[in-house]
Amino acid sequence: MGTSARKAARPTSVQRGAARLLDGKAVAAEIRQELGERTKVLQAQGLIPGLAVVLVGQRPDSESYVRGKTKAAEEVGCQVFNINFPDSVEEVTLIDQILELNEDPRVHGILVQLPLPHHINEQNVLDSISVNKDADGLCSANLGLLARPSGNPLALPCTPAGCMEILRRYDVPVEGKNCVILGRSAIVGMPMMLLMLKQHGTVRLCHSRTDNVAKACSDADILVAAVGCPGFVKGDWLKPGVVVLDVGINRVPDATRKRGYRLQGDVDFESVALKASLITPVPGGVGPMTVAMLLNNTVALAESVLRAKKLRCHEMWKLPVAVNEHGSGLGTHAALELYAWYKQATCGDYQGSQPFSMQGAAKWSAWNQVRGHAPEVAKLAYVKALNEHAPEWISGGALEESETQDRGDGLSMGPAVSTLGCIGSGNPGDVDETPAGQLCQKIADGDVEAKGCPTTALVAVIRNQEAFALLRRDPKLATEAIVLTVSTPTLFAALSLEADKDGMLPLHWAADRGDVDMVRPMQM
């Protein structure tokens, strides 16, 4: 989203003291709207982003966070899988659950709500999450990639990413600025430092052993406070015009509040707001952005899955299948499924009426069953069906049209089903223009009426003038003619034993259409 669009979509910053508020709540709402559009695109391609949230224990704050994350995820179109364990859960049990989620195709992001009980090693648990599903961006692999100058993590730690995003959307540059971070946690402080370094900020990371923290803060152009101590940063520590990101969310007892407490950040808001040019409030600042970045990571991980599928699909789409001269060996159902998805992917919805031949009718029916699917969706479905029905076909090389011999049943697939052309009038390859084929079509369409049949030839009354003309044009079609006397001057002709392009005789078509009179032996 461009700068002008972002500014137009966001409410005007609220004045409080000398500082303008960095409205994280409004920015998070923008992001959720954008994510909703992205999930619609994914859903249209058959993929619903899935977030698994693992909660251990019954901490009120953790339960509240999980409820908020669940609601926000469902709002943008993700499905959420909530998994709860008691405080007493063993680390191995928790990790076993995560390993199962790693294998669950419905799950694209996994979040373990922190903190965990003291008897559980948090990093062991976080590192058990697949890097491809690390919705919090906190596993060692993602943090390691973040530490590399050119590293590209699959997901960023949510709170630091939220801080960077709110700066970006308020057009606050980081490059060349003195950036001071208070707190060195693996969740906020350290990844915050790395993200600011990647944006060419000059970063100082302060912690509990830093001498004269107030002096360090006085040099800050951008200050990030994440120490977990309410009101720690004072206004007289700061120089005028500083941008302050208050990450702290501390519960301070307050008898005047219904809940008995109020939320307070790590900065003394009233005094700091008099010095700062921009400041995040608590609540309504970094907190909503953290949730928004969690959802962004989840949707991005789902998008990466779809990209990987498309890439694999693209590569497999180019591969031939090993079909020998004896045919593909597929069953009829599998062959038709592959054919249907292939045609939907390459031709779109079938246009035309049902063909007369058994082969054409079967393919027509299969193709129409997948009507309405977009080409990319159909291509993915084709590759999935190919993996399911004939994984041994994948042999490498480029997909090319082939003149592989048909095995005679009308359903030989050829390499990657590419030799099965469009059926019906849109593709002459499926229309039999031979006299035998045209006559068989008339029988299939019910344009002839049989009066009987000797064992060597089918005898029929031709009531359709076009079919009658076919017989007159090509006498070979009548290998044995028998003229019967009826009350109307109608010519009776025996139809031949010559087959159409599908290897079907007129007798076959009469039997297929259930015409008992046409196939019953004639009484001589």
Coordinates of C-alpha atoms in Angstrom, one line a residue:
M1 CA 0.0 0.0 0.0
G2 CA 1.4 3.4 -1.0
T3 CA 2.1 6.1 1.5
S4 CA -0.8 8.3 0.4
A5 CA -3.2 5.3 0.6
R6 CA -2.0 4.4 4.1
K7 CA -2.5 8.0 5.3
A8 CA -5.9 8.2 3.8
A9 CA -7.0 5.0 5.4
R10 CA -5.7 5.8 8.9
P11 CA -7.5 8.2 11.3
T12 CA -5.6 11.4 12.1
S13 CA -3.2 11.0 14.9
V14 CA -4.5 12.0 18.3
Q15 CA -2.8 14.9 20.2
R16 CA -1.9 14.2 23.8
G17 CA 0.7 16.5 25.4
A18 CA 3.3 17.5 22.8
A19 CA 3.4 14.2 21.1
R20 CA 1.2 12.6 18.5
L21 CA 0.1 9.1 19.1
L22 CA 1.3 6.3 16.9
D23 CA -2.1 4.6 16.7
G24 CA -1.3 0.9 16.6
K25 CA -4.9 -0.1 16.9
A26 CA -5.8 1.8 13.7
V27 CA -2.8 0.4 11.8
A28 CA -3.5 -3.1 13.0
A29 CA -7.1 -2.7 11.6
E30 CA -5.6 -1.7 8.2
I31 CA -3.4 -4.8 8.2
R32 CA -6.2 -7.1 9.1
Q33 CA -8.2 -5.7 6.2
E34 CA -5.3 -6.3 3.9
L35 CA -4.9 -9.8 5.3
G36 CA -8.6 -10.5 4.7
E37 CA -8.1 -9.8 1.0
R38 CA -5.1 -12.1 0.9
T39 CA -6.9 -14.9 2.6
K40 CA -9.7 -14.6 0.1
V41 CA -7.2 -15.1 -2.7
L42 CA -5.8 -18.2 -0.9
Q43 CA -9.3 -19.6 -0.3
A44 CA -10.2 -19.2 -4.0
Q45 CA -7.3 -21.5 -4.7
G46 CA -8.4 -24.1 -2.2
L47 CA -6.2 -23.1 0.8
I48 CA -7.4 -21.8 4.2
P49 CA -4.6 -20.5 6.4
G50 CA -4.5 -22.4 9.6
L51 CA -3.1 -21.2 12.9
A52 CA -2.5 -23.6 15.8
V53 CA -2.3 -21.9 19.3
V54 CA -0.8 -24.0 22.1
L55 CA -1.6 -22.8 25.6
V56 CA -0.1 -24.3 28.7
G57 CA -1.7 -23.5 32.1
Q58 CA -4.5 -21.1 33.1
R59 CA -2.7 -17.7 33.4
P60 CA -5.4 -15.0 33.0
D61 CA -3.2 -12.8 30.8
S62 CA -2.2 -15.7 28.5
E63 CA -5.8 -16.8 28.2
S64 CA -6.8 -13.3 27.3
Y65 CA -4.1 -13.0 24.7
V66 CA -5.2 -16.3 23.1
R67 CA -8.8 -15.2 23.0
G68 CA -7.8 -12.0 21.3
K69 CA -5.5 -13.8 18.8
T70 CA -8.2 -16.3 18.0
K71 CA -10.8 -13.7 17.3
A72 CA -8.5 -11.7 15.1
A73 CA -7.4 -14.7 13.2
E74 CA -10.9 -15.8 12.5
E75 CA -11.8 -12.2 11.5
V76 CA -9.2 -12.3 8.6
G77 CA -10.3 -15.7 7.4
C78 CA -7.9 -18.1 9.2
Q79 CA -9.0 -21.2 10.9
V80 CA -7.7 -21.6 14.4
F81 CA -6.8 -24.8 16.3
N82 CA -6.7 -24.2 20.0
I83 CA -4.8 -26.8 22.0
N84 CA -4.7 -26.5 25.8
F85 CA -2.5 -28.3 28.4
P86 CA -2.4 -28.1 32.2
D87 CA 0.6 -26.5 34.0
S88 CA 1.8 -30.0 34.8
V89 CA 2.3 -31.1 31.2
E90 CA 5.7 -32.7 30.5
E91 CA 8.0 -31.1 28.0
V92 CA 8.1 -34.3 25.9
T93 CA 4.3 -34.4 25.7
L94 CA 4.2 -30.8 24.6
I95 CA 6.9 -31.3 22.0
D96 CA 5.2 -34.5 20.7
Q97 CA 2.0 -32.4 20.1
I98 CA 4.0 -29.8 18.2
L99 CA 5.6 -32.5 16.0
E100 CA 2.1 -33.7 15.1
L101 CA 1.1 -30.1 14.2
N102 CA 4.2 -29.9 12.0
E103 CA 2.8 -32.8 9.9
D104 CA -0.8 -31.4 9.8
P105 CA -1.5 -30.0 6.4
R106 CA -4.3 -27.8 7.8
V107 CA -1.8 -25.9 10.0
H108 CA 0.4 -23.3 8.4
G109 CA 1.5 -21.5 11.6
I110 CA 2.1 -22.7 15.1
L111 CA 2.2 -20.4 18.1
V112 CA 3.1 -21.5 21.6
Q113 CA 1.9 -18.9 24.0
L114 CA 4.6 -17.7 26.3
P115 CA 5.7 -17.8 29.1
L116 CA 5.8 -21.5 29.8
P117 CA 6.0 -23.2 33.3
H118 CA 9.5 -23.2 34.7
H119 CA 10.0 -27.0 34.3
I120 CA 9.8 -26.6 30.5
N121 CA 12.7 -25.3 28.4
E122 CA 11.1 -22.7 26.2
Q123 CA 13.8 -22.8 23.5
N124 CA 13.5 -26.6 23.2
V125 CA 9.8 -26.2 22.6
L126 CA 10.2 -23.3 20.1
D127 CA 12.9 -25.2 18.2
S128 CA 10.6 -28.2 17.8
I129 CA 8.3 -26.0 15.6
S130 CA 9.1 -26.5 11.9
V131 CA 10.7 -23.4 10.5
N132 CA 8.0 -23.5 7.8
K133 CA 5.3 -23.1 10.5
D134 CA 7.0 -20.8 13.0
A135 CA 4.3 -18.2 13.3
D136 CA 6.1 -16.3 16.1
G137 CA 9.4 -16.2 14.2
L138 CA 11.2 -17.3 17.4
C139 CA 12.7 -20.7 16.5
S140 CA 16.5 -20.7 16.2
A141 CA 16.5 -21.2 12.5
N142 CA 14.5 -18.0 11.9
L143 CA 16.4 -16.0 14.5
G144 CA 19.7 -17.2 12.9
L145 CA 18.5 -16.1 9.5
L146 CA 17.6 -12.7 11.0
A147 CA 21.1 -12.3 12.3
R148 CA 22.7 -12.8 8.9
P149 CA 23.2 -9.6 7.0
S150 CA 21.4 -11.0 3.9
G151 CA 19.3 -13.5 5.8
N152 CA 15.6 -13.8 4.9
P153 CA 13.6 -15.4 7.7
L154 CA 10.3 -17.1 6.8
A155 CA 8.7 -15.2 9.7
L156 CA 9.8 -12.3 11.9
P157 CA 9.3 -12.0 15.7
C158 CA 5.9 -10.4 16.0
T159 CA 6.5 -7.6 18.4
P160 CA 9.7 -6.2 16.8
A161 CA 8.1 -6.6 13.4
G162 CA 5.0 -4.7 14.6
C163 CA 7.3 -1.9 15.8
M164 CA 9.0 -1.7 12.5
E165 CA 5.7 -1.8 10.6
I166 CA 4.2 1.1 12.6
L167 CA 7.3 3.2 12.0
R168 CA 7.1 2.4 8.3
R169 CA 3.4 3.3 8.0
Y170 CA 4.0 6.6 9.8
D171 CA 6.9 7.3 7.5
V172 CA 9.5 7.4 10.4
P173 CA 12.9 6.6 8.8
V174 CA 15.3 4.4 10.7
E175 CA 18.3 4.8 8.4
G176 CA 21.0 6.9 10.0
K177 CA 19.1 7.4 13.3
N178 CA 20.3 6.7 16.8
C179 CA 18.2 3.8 17.9
V180 CA 18.2 2.9 21.6
I181 CA 16.6 -0.4 22.7
L182 CA 16.0 -1.1 26.4
G183 CA 15.8 -4.8 27.1
R184 CA 17.7 -7.7 25.5
S185 CA 15.1 -10.5 25.5
A186 CA 15.0 -13.0 22.6
I187 CA 11.4 -12.1 22.0
V188 CA 11.8 -8.3 21.7
G189 CA 15.1 -6.6 22.4
M190 CA 17.6 -8.7 20.4
P191 CA 15.5 -9.2 17.2
M192 CA 14.5 -5.5 17.5
M193 CA 18.2 -4.6 17.4
L194 CA 18.7 -6.8 14.3
L195 CA 15.7 -5.4 12.4
M196 CA 16.9 -1.8 13.1
L197 CA 20.4 -2.7 11.9
K198 CA 19.0 -4.2 8.7
Q199 CA 17.3 -0.8 8.2
H200 CA 20.8 0.9 8.7
G201 CA 20.0 2.4 12.1
T202 CA 22.8 3.0 14.6
V203 CA 21.7 0.8 17.4
R204 CA 22.6 0.7 21.1
L205 CA 21.1 -2.2 23.1
C206 CA 20.8 -1.4 26.9
H207 CA 20.0 -3.9 29.6
S208 CA 20.2 -4.3 33.4
R209 CA 24.0 -4.2 33.4
T210 CA 24.3 -1.0 31.3
D211 CA 25.8 2.0 33.1
N212 CA 23.8 5.2 33.1
V213 CA 20.8 4.1 31.0
A214 CA 19.4 7.6 31.3
K215 CA 22.4 9.0 29.5
A216 CA 22.1 6.4 26.7
C217 CA 18.4 7.3 26.3
S218 CA 19.3 11.0 25.9
D219 CA 21.0 10.3 22.6
A220 CA 18.0 8.4 21.1
D221 CA 16.2 9.5 18.0
I222 CA 14.1 6.4 18.3
L223 CA 13.6 4.7 21.7
V224 CA 12.2 1.2 22.2
A225 CA 11.3 0.4 25.8
A226 CA 10.9 -3.3 26.6
V227 CA 12.1 -3.9 30.1
G228 CA 8.8 -4.9 31.9
C229 CA 9.0 -2.2 34.5
P230 CA 6.1 0.3 34.6
G231 CA 7.0 3.9 34.2
F232 CA 10.7 3.2 33.9
V233 CA 11.6 5.8 31.3
K234 CA 11.3 9.4 32.4
G235 CA 10.7 12.4 30.3
D236 CA 13.8 14.2 31.4
W237 CA 15.9 11.4 30.1
L238 CA 15.0 12.2 26.5
K239 CA 15.7 14.9 24.0
P240 CA 12.9 16.8 22.3
G241 CA 11.4 15.2 19.2
V242 CA 12.3 11.6 20.0
V243 CA 10.0 8.8 18.7
V244 CA 9.0 6.4 21.5
L245 CA 7.8 2.8 21.0
D246 CA 6.5 1.6 24.4
V247 CA 6.4 -2.2 24.3
G248 CA 5.7 -2.7 28.0
I249 CA 2.3 -3.9 29.1
N250 CA 2.3 -4.0 32.9
R251 CA -0.6 -4.5 35.2
V252 CA -0.6 -1.9 37.9
P253 CA -3.0 -2.2 40.9
D254 CA -5.7 0.4 40.7
A255 CA -8.7 0.3 43.0
T256 CA -10.6 2.8 40.9
R257 CA -10.8 0.3 38.0
K258 CA -13.5 -2.4 37.8
R259 CA -10.8 -5.1 37.2
G260 CA -8.7 -3.8 40.1
Y261 CA -5.8 -2.8 37.8
R262 CA -4.8 -0.7 34.9
L263 CA -2.3 -1.3 32.1
Q264 CA 0.8 0.8 32.0
G265 CA 3.8 0.9 29.7
D266 CA 7.5 1.0 30.4
V267 CA 7.6 4.8 30.0
D268 CA 6.1 7.4 32.2
F269 CA 3.6 8.5 29.6
E270 CA 2.7 12.0 30.9
S271 CA 6.3 13.2 31.1
V272 CA 7.6 11.4 28.0
A273 CA 4.8 12.7 25.9
L274 CA 5.9 16.3 26.6
K275 CA 9.3 15.5 24.9
A276 CA 8.4 13.0 22.2
S277 CA 7.2 13.9 18.7
L278 CA 5.5 10.5 18.3
I279 CA 4.7 7.9 21.0
T280 CA 2.7 4.6 21.2
P281 CA 0.0 4.5 23.8
V282 CA -0.6 1.6 26.2
P283 CA -3.0 0.0 25.5
G284 CA -3.6 0.6 21.8
G285 CA -0.1 0.9 20.6
V286 CA 2.4 -2.0 20.1
G287 CA 0.0 -4.7 21.4
P288 CA -2.5 -4.7 18.5
M289 CA 0.5 -4.6 16.1
T290 CA 1.9 -7.8 17.7
V291 CA -1.3 -9.7 16.9
A292 CA -1.4 -8.2 13.4
M293 CA 2.1 -9.4 12.7
L294 CA 1.3 -12.9 14.0
L295 CA -1.6 -13.1 11.5
N296 CA 0.7 -11.7 8.8
N297 CA 3.2 -14.4 9.5
T298 CA 0.5 -17.1 9.3
V299 CA -0.9 -15.9 6.0
A300 CA 2.6 -15.4 4.6
L301 CA 3.5 -19.0 5.6
A302 CA 0.3 -20.3 3.9
E303 CA 1.2 -18.3 0.8
S304 CA 4.6 -19.8 0.8
V305 CA 3.0 -23.3 0.9
L306 CA 0.9 -22.4 -2.1
R307 CA 3.9 -21.0 -3.9
A308 CA 5.8 -24.2 -3.3
K309 CA 2.9 -26.2 -4.6
K310 CA 2.7 -24.1 -7.7
L311 CA 6.4 -24.4 -8.2
R312 CA 6.2 -28.1 -7.8
C313 CA 3.2 -28.2 -10.0
H314 CA 5.0 -26.1 -12.6
E315 CA 7.9 -28.5 -12.6
M316 CA 5.8 -31.6 -12.6
W317 CA 3.6 -30.1 -15.3
K318 CA 6.7 -30.2 -17.6
L319 CA 7.4 -33.8 -16.8
P320 CA 6.3 -36.6 -19.1
V321 CA 4.7 -39.8 -17.8
A322 CA 6.3 -43.1 -18.7
V323 CA 3.5 -44.7 -20.9
N324 CA 4.6 -47.6 -23.0
E325 CA 3.0 -48.9 -26.1
H326 CA 0.6 -51.0 -24.0
G327 CA -1.0 -48.0 -22.5
S328 CA -0.9 -46.2 -19.2
G329 CA -2.3 -49.0 -17.0
L330 CA -4.6 -46.6 -15.2
G331 CA -8.1 -47.6 -14.1
T332 CA -11.0 -45.9 -15.9
H333 CA -11.9 -43.7 -12.9
A334 CA -8.3 -42.5 -12.4
A335 CA -7.9 -41.9 -16.1
L336 CA -11.0 -39.8 -16.3
E337 CA -10.1 -37.8 -13.2
L338 CA -6.7 -36.9 -14.7
Y339 CA -8.3 -36.1 -18.0
A340 CA -10.9 -33.8 -16.4
W341 CA -8.4 -31.8 -14.4
Y342 CA -6.0 -31.6 -17.3
K343 CA -8.7 -30.2 -19.7
Q344 CA -10.0 -27.8 -17.0
A345 CA -6.5 -26.5 -16.5
T346 CA -5.8 -26.0 -20.2
C347 CA -9.2 -25.3 -21.7
G348 CA -11.4 -24.0 -18.9
D349 CA -15.1 -24.9 -18.7
Y350 CA -16.3 -27.3 -21.4
Q351 CA -18.4 -25.6 -24.1
G352 CA -20.8 -27.7 -26.1
S353 CA -23.2 -30.6 -25.8
Q354 CA -22.6 -34.1 -24.8
P355 CA -20.9 -36.2 -27.5
F356 CA -22.6 -39.3 -28.8
S357 CA -19.8 -41.8 -28.3
M358 CA -19.3 -43.7 -25.1
Q359 CA -15.7 -42.4 -24.8
G360 CA -16.8 -38.8 -25.5
A361 CA -19.7 -39.0 -23.1
A362 CA -17.5 -40.4 -20.3
K363 CA -14.9 -37.7 -20.8
W364 CA -17.6 -35.0 -21.1
S365 CA -19.2 -36.1 -17.8
A366 CA -15.8 -36.1 -16.0
W367 CA -14.8 -32.7 -17.3
N368 CA -18.2 -31.1 -16.4
Q369 CA -17.8 -32.4 -12.8
V370 CA -14.9 -30.0 -12.3
R371 CA -16.6 -27.0 -14.1
G372 CA -15.9 -23.6 -12.5
H373 CA -12.4 -24.3 -11.2
A374 CA -9.8 -21.8 -12.1
P375 CA -6.9 -23.0 -14.2
E376 CA -4.3 -22.8 -11.4
V377 CA -6.6 -24.7 -9.0
A378 CA -7.2 -27.3 -11.7
K379 CA -3.5 -27.6 -12.4
L380 CA -2.8 -28.2 -8.7
A381 CA -5.6 -30.8 -8.6
Y382 CA -4.2 -32.5 -11.6
V383 CA -0.8 -32.8 -10.0
K384 CA -2.3 -34.1 -6.8
A385 CA -4.3 -36.7 -8.7
L386 CA -1.2 -37.7 -10.7
N387 CA 0.8 -38.2 -7.4
E388 CA -2.1 -40.3 -6.1
H389 CA -2.8 -42.5 -9.0
A390 CA 0.5 -42.8 -10.8
P391 CA 3.5 -41.4 -8.8
E392 CA 5.8 -43.8 -10.7
W393 CA 5.1 -41.9 -13.9
I394 CA 7.3 -39.0 -12.9
S395 CA 10.5 -39.4 -14.9
G396 CA 11.9 -36.0 -15.7
G397 CA 12.2 -34.1 -18.9
A398 CA 9.8 -31.7 -20.7
L399 CA 6.1 -32.3 -21.3
E400 CA 5.4 -32.7 -25.0
E401 CA 2.5 -33.9 -27.0
S402 CA 2.8 -37.5 -28.1
E403 CA 1.4 -39.9 -30.6
T404 CA 1.3 -42.7 -28.1
Q405 CA -0.8 -45.6 -29.4
D406 CA -4.3 -45.8 -27.9
R407 CA -4.8 -49.0 -26.1
G408 CA -8.2 -49.5 -27.7
D409 CA -10.5 -48.7 -24.9
G410 CA -10.9 -45.0 -25.7
L411 CA -9.3 -43.9 -22.5
S412 CA -5.6 -44.2 -23.1
M413 CA -4.1 -41.2 -21.4
G414 CA -0.8 -40.7 -23.2
P415 CA 1.9 -38.6 -21.6
A416 CA 0.4 -36.5 -18.8
V417 CA -3.0 -36.9 -20.4
S418 CA -1.9 -34.4 -23.0
T419 CA -2.9 -36.5 -25.9
L420 CA -6.6 -36.5 -24.9
G421 CA -8.0 -33.6 -26.9
C422 CA -11.0 -31.5 -26.2
I423 CA -14.1 -33.5 -26.8
G424 CA -17.1 -32.5 -28.8
S425 CA -17.6 -30.1 -31.7
G426 CA -14.8 -27.9 -30.4
N427 CA -12.3 -30.5 -31.3
P428 CA -12.4 -32.4 -34.6
G429 CA -10.3 -35.1 -33.1
D430 CA -13.3 -36.5 -31.2
V431 CA -15.7 -36.4 -34.2
D432 CA -15.8 -39.5 -36.4
E433 CA -16.4 -38.2 -40.0
T434 CA -16.4 -41.7 -41.5
P435 CA -19.7 -43.1 -42.9
A436 CA -19.6 -45.8 -40.3
G437 CA -19.0 -43.3 -37.6
Q438 CA -21.8 -41.0 -38.8
L439 CA -24.2 -43.9 -39.0
C440 CA -23.3 -45.1 -35.5
Q441 CA -24.0 -41.6 -34.3
K442 CA -27.5 -41.7 -35.8
I443 CA -28.1 -45.0 -33.9
A444 CA -26.7 -43.5 -30.7
D445 CA -28.9 -40.5 -31.1
G446 CA -32.0 -42.6 -31.6
D447 CA -32.5 -41.6 -35.3
V448 CA -33.1 -45.2 -36.5
E449 CA -35.8 -47.7 -35.6
A450 CA -34.9 -51.4 -35.8
K451 CA -37.4 -54.1 -36.9
G452 CA -35.1 -57.0 -36.2
C453 CA -31.6 -58.4 -36.7
P454 CA -30.2 -61.6 -38.1
T455 CA -27.1 -62.9 -36.4
T456 CA -24.8 -61.6 -39.1
A457 CA -26.2 -58.2 -39.7
L458 CA -28.2 -55.5 -38.0
V459 CA -31.4 -54.6 -39.8
A460 CA -33.0 -51.2 -39.2
V461 CA -35.6 -48.9 -40.5
I462 CA -34.0 -45.6 -41.3
R463 CA -36.5 -42.9 -40.5
N464 CA -33.9 -40.1 -40.6
Q465 CA -33.2 -38.8 -44.1
E466 CA -29.6 -37.9 -43.3
A467 CA -28.9 -41.4 -42.1
F468 CA -30.6 -42.8 -45.1
A469 CA -28.4 -40.7 -47.4
L470 CA -25.3 -42.0 -45.7
L471 CA -26.3 -45.6 -46.6
R472 CA -27.0 -44.6 -50.2
R473 CA -23.7 -42.8 -50.5
D474 CA -21.7 -45.7 -49.2
P475 CA -23.2 -49.1 -50.1
K476 CA -20.3 -50.8 -48.2
L477 CA -22.2 -50.0 -45.0
A478 CA -24.9 -52.6 -46.1
T479 CA -23.1 -55.9 -46.1
E480 CA -26.4 -57.7 -46.1
A481 CA -29.6 -55.9 -47.2
I482 CA -33.0 -57.2 -46.4
V483 CA -36.1 -55.3 -47.5
L484 CA -39.2 -55.8 -45.5
T485 CA -42.7 -54.9 -46.4
V486 CA -44.4 -52.3 -44.2
S487 CA -47.5 -50.1 -44.6
T488 CA -45.4 -47.1 -45.5
P489 CA -42.8 -46.8 -48.3
T490 CA -39.7 -47.0 -46.1
L491 CA -36.5 -48.5 -47.2
F492 CA -35.0 -51.1 -44.9
A493 CA -31.3 -51.6 -45.0
A494 CA -28.9 -53.9 -43.2
L495 CA -26.1 -52.0 -41.5
S496 CA -22.6 -53.2 -41.8
L497 CA -20.2 -54.8 -39.4
E498 CA -17.7 -52.0 -40.1
A499 CA -16.6 -50.3 -36.9
D500 CA -16.4 -46.5 -36.1
K501 CA -13.2 -44.8 -34.9
D502 CA -13.9 -46.0 -31.3
G503 CA -14.1 -49.6 -32.5
M504 CA -17.9 -49.7 -32.0
L505 CA -20.3 -51.5 -34.3
P506 CA -23.8 -50.3 -34.8
L507 CA -25.0 -53.3 -32.8
H508 CA -22.8 -52.0 -29.9
W509 CA -24.5 -48.7 -30.0
A510 CA -28.0 -50.2 -30.2
A511 CA -27.2 -52.3 -27.1
D512 CA -25.7 -49.3 -25.3
R513 CA -28.9 -47.3 -25.9
G514 CA -31.1 -50.2 -24.6
D515 CA -32.9 -50.6 -27.9
V516 CA -34.3 -54.2 -27.5
D517 CA -36.0 -54.4 -30.8
M518 CA -32.8 -53.4 -32.7
V519 CA -30.7 -56.1 -31.1
R520 CA -33.3 -58.9 -31.0
P521 CA -32.7 -61.7 -33.6
M522 CA -35.1 -61.3 -36.5
Q523 CA -37.7 -64.0 -37.1
M524 CA -37.2 -65.2 -40.7

